[in-house]
Amino acid sequence: FYLLKRRDADHLDNLSPGIRNAVRALIQQDNKVLLLEKSGPPLGLRYALPGGGQDLGETLEQTLKRECLEEINCDIQIVRLLHVADYFKQRSTQPPSTRQQLEFLFECQIPVDYQPSNGTHPDKQQTGAVWIAMDTLQDIRLLPTAVIPILQQINTGHYPYYLGQVK
């Protein structure tokens, strides 16, 4: 990972104004991580951590709790902040555009009897919530891809808090 310098941002075409805060939940159990499963054009089958964008007036904690209820039908308990990163997300708008997001990754816990399922307002193209073994993350399409080595290092305790720009 590298830190994004202001002059490096010049290559970002059609950068949307404003920076969006987004939260993600890292939920682990028995050496597995809970992920959203998504399918559909143009990206096909892919996976993502539960979470989403912060609404005006919400705290990061309120945002993450709301998003997890909407996406994985679960009332989570937030344990701690793990990472902060800049993410420049390509959007499928016409013309194509890029949105800058400030991503906050939180370690979270869920009830031991939780069974993965969609919540009341799942993400677009979300087909389910699934447990994926940590040692197989490199075999799936997890977006953003930069999160894979980070997730695999979480339990070692040796990782940076600010990741710079992730892709």
Short mmCIF file of C-alpha atoms in Angstrom, two decimals:
data_model
loop_
_atom_site.label_atom_id
_atom_site.label_comp_id
_atom_site.label_asym_id
_atom_site.label_seq_id
_atom_site.Cartn_x
_atom_site.Cartn_y
_atom_site.Cartn_z
CA PHE A 1 0.00 0.00 0.00
CA TYR A 2 1.11 3.54 -0.52
CA LEU A 3 0.01 6.89 0.73
CA LEU A 4 -1.84 8.96 -1.84
CA LYS A 5 -0.16 12.31 -2.40
CA ARG A 6 -2.25 15.19 -3.66
CA ARG A 7 -0.44 15.27 -6.99
CA ASP A 8 -1.22 11.56 -7.51
CA ALA A 9 -4.95 12.38 -7.53
CA ASP A 10 -4.61 14.21 -10.86
CA HIS A 11 -5.10 10.94 -12.76
CA LEU A 12 -8.59 10.43 -11.26
CA ASP A 13 -11.03 11.27 -14.02
CA ASN A 14 -14.49 12.56 -13.14
CA LEU A 15 -13.92 12.62 -9.39
CA SER A 16 -17.29 13.32 -7.71
CA PRO A 17 -17.27 16.22 -5.25
CA GLY A 18 -17.32 15.43 -1.55
CA ILE A 19 -15.86 12.56 0.43
CA ARG A 20 -18.14 9.80 1.67
CA ASN A 21 -17.53 8.02 4.99
CA ALA A 22 -18.15 4.28 4.86
CA VAL A 23 -17.98 1.62 7.57
CA ARG A 24 -17.26 -2.10 7.25
CA ALA A 25 -17.70 -4.94 9.74
CA LEU A 26 -15.12 -7.68 10.20
CA ILE A 27 -17.01 -10.56 11.77
CA GLN A 28 -14.99 -13.73 12.39
CA GLN A 29 -15.98 -17.10 13.79
CA ASP A 30 -14.05 -20.41 13.71
CA ASN A 31 -11.40 -19.00 11.34
CA LYS A 32 -14.11 -17.83 8.92
CA VAL A 33 -15.23 -14.33 7.96
CA LEU A 34 -18.82 -13.27 7.26
CA LEU A 35 -19.19 -11.73 3.80
CA LEU A 36 -21.93 -10.44 1.56
CA GLU A 37 -22.29 -12.49 -1.60
CA LYS A 38 -23.19 -10.43 -4.67
CA SER A 39 -23.90 -11.41 -8.25
CA GLY A 40 -24.82 -9.65 -11.44
CA PRO A 41 -23.42 -7.51 -14.23
CA PRO A 42 -20.95 -6.12 -14.82
CA LEU A 43 -18.79 -7.76 -12.11
CA GLY A 44 -20.32 -11.24 -11.79
CA LEU A 45 -19.93 -13.20 -8.55
CA ARG A 46 -18.10 -11.24 -5.86
CA TYR A 47 -17.96 -10.73 -2.10
CA ALA A 48 -17.74 -7.75 0.24
CA LEU A 49 -17.65 -7.01 3.94
CA PRO A 50 -20.97 -5.88 5.44
CA GLY A 51 -21.33 -2.14 5.80
CA GLY A 52 -22.00 1.01 3.86
CA GLY A 53 -22.23 4.77 3.75
CA GLN A 54 -22.79 7.08 6.67
CA ASP A 55 -25.97 9.18 6.60
CA LEU A 56 -26.02 12.78 7.74
CA GLY A 57 -26.38 12.95 11.52
CA GLU A 58 -25.32 9.33 12.13
CA THR A 59 -22.28 8.32 14.13
CA LEU A 60 -20.01 5.67 12.64
CA GLU A 61 -21.34 3.19 15.22
CA GLN A 62 -24.97 3.94 14.33
CA THR A 63 -24.14 3.56 10.64
CA LEU A 64 -22.51 0.17 11.09
CA LYS A 65 -25.32 -1.17 13.28
CA ARG A 66 -27.94 0.01 10.75
CA GLU A 67 -26.08 -1.40 7.77
CA CYS A 68 -25.62 -4.81 9.45
CA LEU A 69 -29.34 -5.02 10.25
CA GLU A 70 -30.17 -4.10 6.65
CA GLU A 71 -27.64 -6.44 5.03
CA ILE A 72 -27.10 -9.44 7.31
CA ASN A 73 -30.14 -9.22 9.64
CA CYS A 74 -27.99 -9.05 12.76
CA ASP A 75 -27.57 -6.74 15.74
CA ILE A 76 -23.79 -6.53 16.02
CA GLN A 77 -21.55 -5.50 18.88
CA ILE A 78 -18.64 -3.26 17.87
CA VAL A 79 -15.36 -4.28 19.51
CA ARG A 80 -12.75 -1.87 18.11
CA LEU A 81 -11.60 0.15 15.12
CA LEU A 82 -9.05 -1.80 13.07
CA HIS A 83 -8.24 0.37 10.05
CA VAL A 84 -8.87 3.57 8.16
CA ALA A 85 -8.19 3.78 4.42
CA ASP A 86 -8.81 5.98 1.39
CA TYR A 87 -10.70 4.17 -1.36
CA PHE A 88 -11.41 5.61 -4.80
CA LYS A 89 -14.46 3.66 -5.96
CA GLN A 90 -15.23 3.50 -9.66
CA ARG A 91 -18.92 4.16 -10.28
CA SER A 92 -20.95 2.90 -13.21
CA THR A 93 -22.49 6.28 -14.02
CA GLN A 94 -22.73 7.96 -17.39
CA PRO A 95 -20.17 9.34 -17.89
CA PRO A 96 -18.11 7.05 -15.61
CA SER A 97 -17.10 8.69 -12.36
CA THR A 98 -15.04 8.05 -9.23
CA ARG A 99 -16.13 8.60 -5.62
CA GLN A 100 -13.61 9.09 -2.83
CA GLN A 101 -14.52 7.15 0.31
CA LEU A 102 -12.92 7.16 3.72
CA GLU A 103 -13.30 3.54 4.86
CA PHE A 104 -13.45 2.54 8.55
CA LEU A 105 -13.04 -1.17 9.32
CA PHE A 106 -14.36 -2.32 12.70
CA GLU A 107 -13.98 -5.68 14.41
CA CYS A 108 -17.47 -6.81 15.42
CA GLN A 109 -19.11 -9.68 17.29
CA ILE A 110 -22.45 -11.37 16.70
CA PRO A 111 -24.59 -13.78 18.73
CA VAL A 112 -23.16 -17.34 18.66
CA ASP A 113 -26.41 -18.72 17.23
CA TYR A 114 -26.47 -16.31 14.25
CA GLN A 115 -27.33 -17.95 10.92
CA PRO A 116 -26.27 -15.97 7.81
CA SER A 117 -29.16 -14.34 5.98
CA ASN A 118 -30.09 -11.20 4.10
CA GLY A 119 -31.56 -8.36 6.09
CA THR A 120 -34.55 -6.19 5.26
CA HIS A 121 -32.64 -3.91 2.83
CA PRO A 122 -29.76 -5.86 1.29
CA ASP A 123 -27.29 -4.22 -1.07
CA LYS A 124 -28.03 -4.08 -4.78
CA GLN A 125 -27.16 -7.45 -6.30
CA GLN A 126 -26.71 -9.02 -2.83
CA THR A 127 -27.71 -12.68 -2.97
CA GLY A 128 -26.81 -13.69 0.56
CA ALA A 129 -24.51 -13.60 3.56
CA VAL A 130 -21.97 -16.42 3.81
CA TRP A 131 -19.11 -17.67 5.95
CA ILE A 132 -15.82 -17.98 4.01
CA ALA A 133 -12.68 -19.60 5.43
CA MET A 134 -9.92 -17.03 6.04
CA ASP A 135 -7.34 -19.21 4.27
CA THR A 136 -9.42 -19.27 1.06
CA LEU A 137 -9.94 -15.51 0.65
CA GLN A 138 -7.37 -15.37 -2.16
CA ASP A 139 -9.52 -17.87 -4.11
CA ILE A 140 -12.61 -15.64 -4.28
CA ARG A 141 -13.32 -12.20 -5.71
CA LEU A 142 -13.40 -10.06 -2.56
CA LEU A 143 -13.74 -6.32 -3.21
CA PRO A 144 -11.76 -4.25 -2.67
CA THR A 145 -9.01 -6.79 -3.30
CA ALA A 146 -6.60 -4.89 -1.05
CA VAL A 147 -8.57 -6.08 1.96
CA ILE A 148 -7.48 -9.73 1.52
CA PRO A 149 -3.92 -9.46 2.93
CA ILE A 150 -5.19 -7.12 5.63
CA LEU A 151 -7.80 -9.62 6.79
CA GLN A 152 -5.23 -12.40 6.74
CA GLN A 153 -2.95 -10.33 9.03
CA ILE A 154 -5.63 -9.23 11.50
CA ASN A 155 -5.08 -12.01 13.99
CA THR A 156 -1.30 -11.49 14.07
CA GLY A 157 -1.65 -8.01 15.59
CA HIS A 158 0.96 -6.66 13.13
CA TYR A 159 -0.79 -4.30 10.76
CA PRO A 160 -0.98 -0.56 10.13
CA TYR A 161 -4.01 1.44 11.27
CA TYR A 162 -3.94 3.86 8.37
CA LEU A 163 -3.63 1.95 5.13
CA GLY A 164 -3.32 4.89 2.75
CA GLN A 165 -5.03 4.25 -0.57
CA VAL A 166 -6.48 0.79 -1.19
CA LYS A 167 -7.62 -0.61 -4.53
#
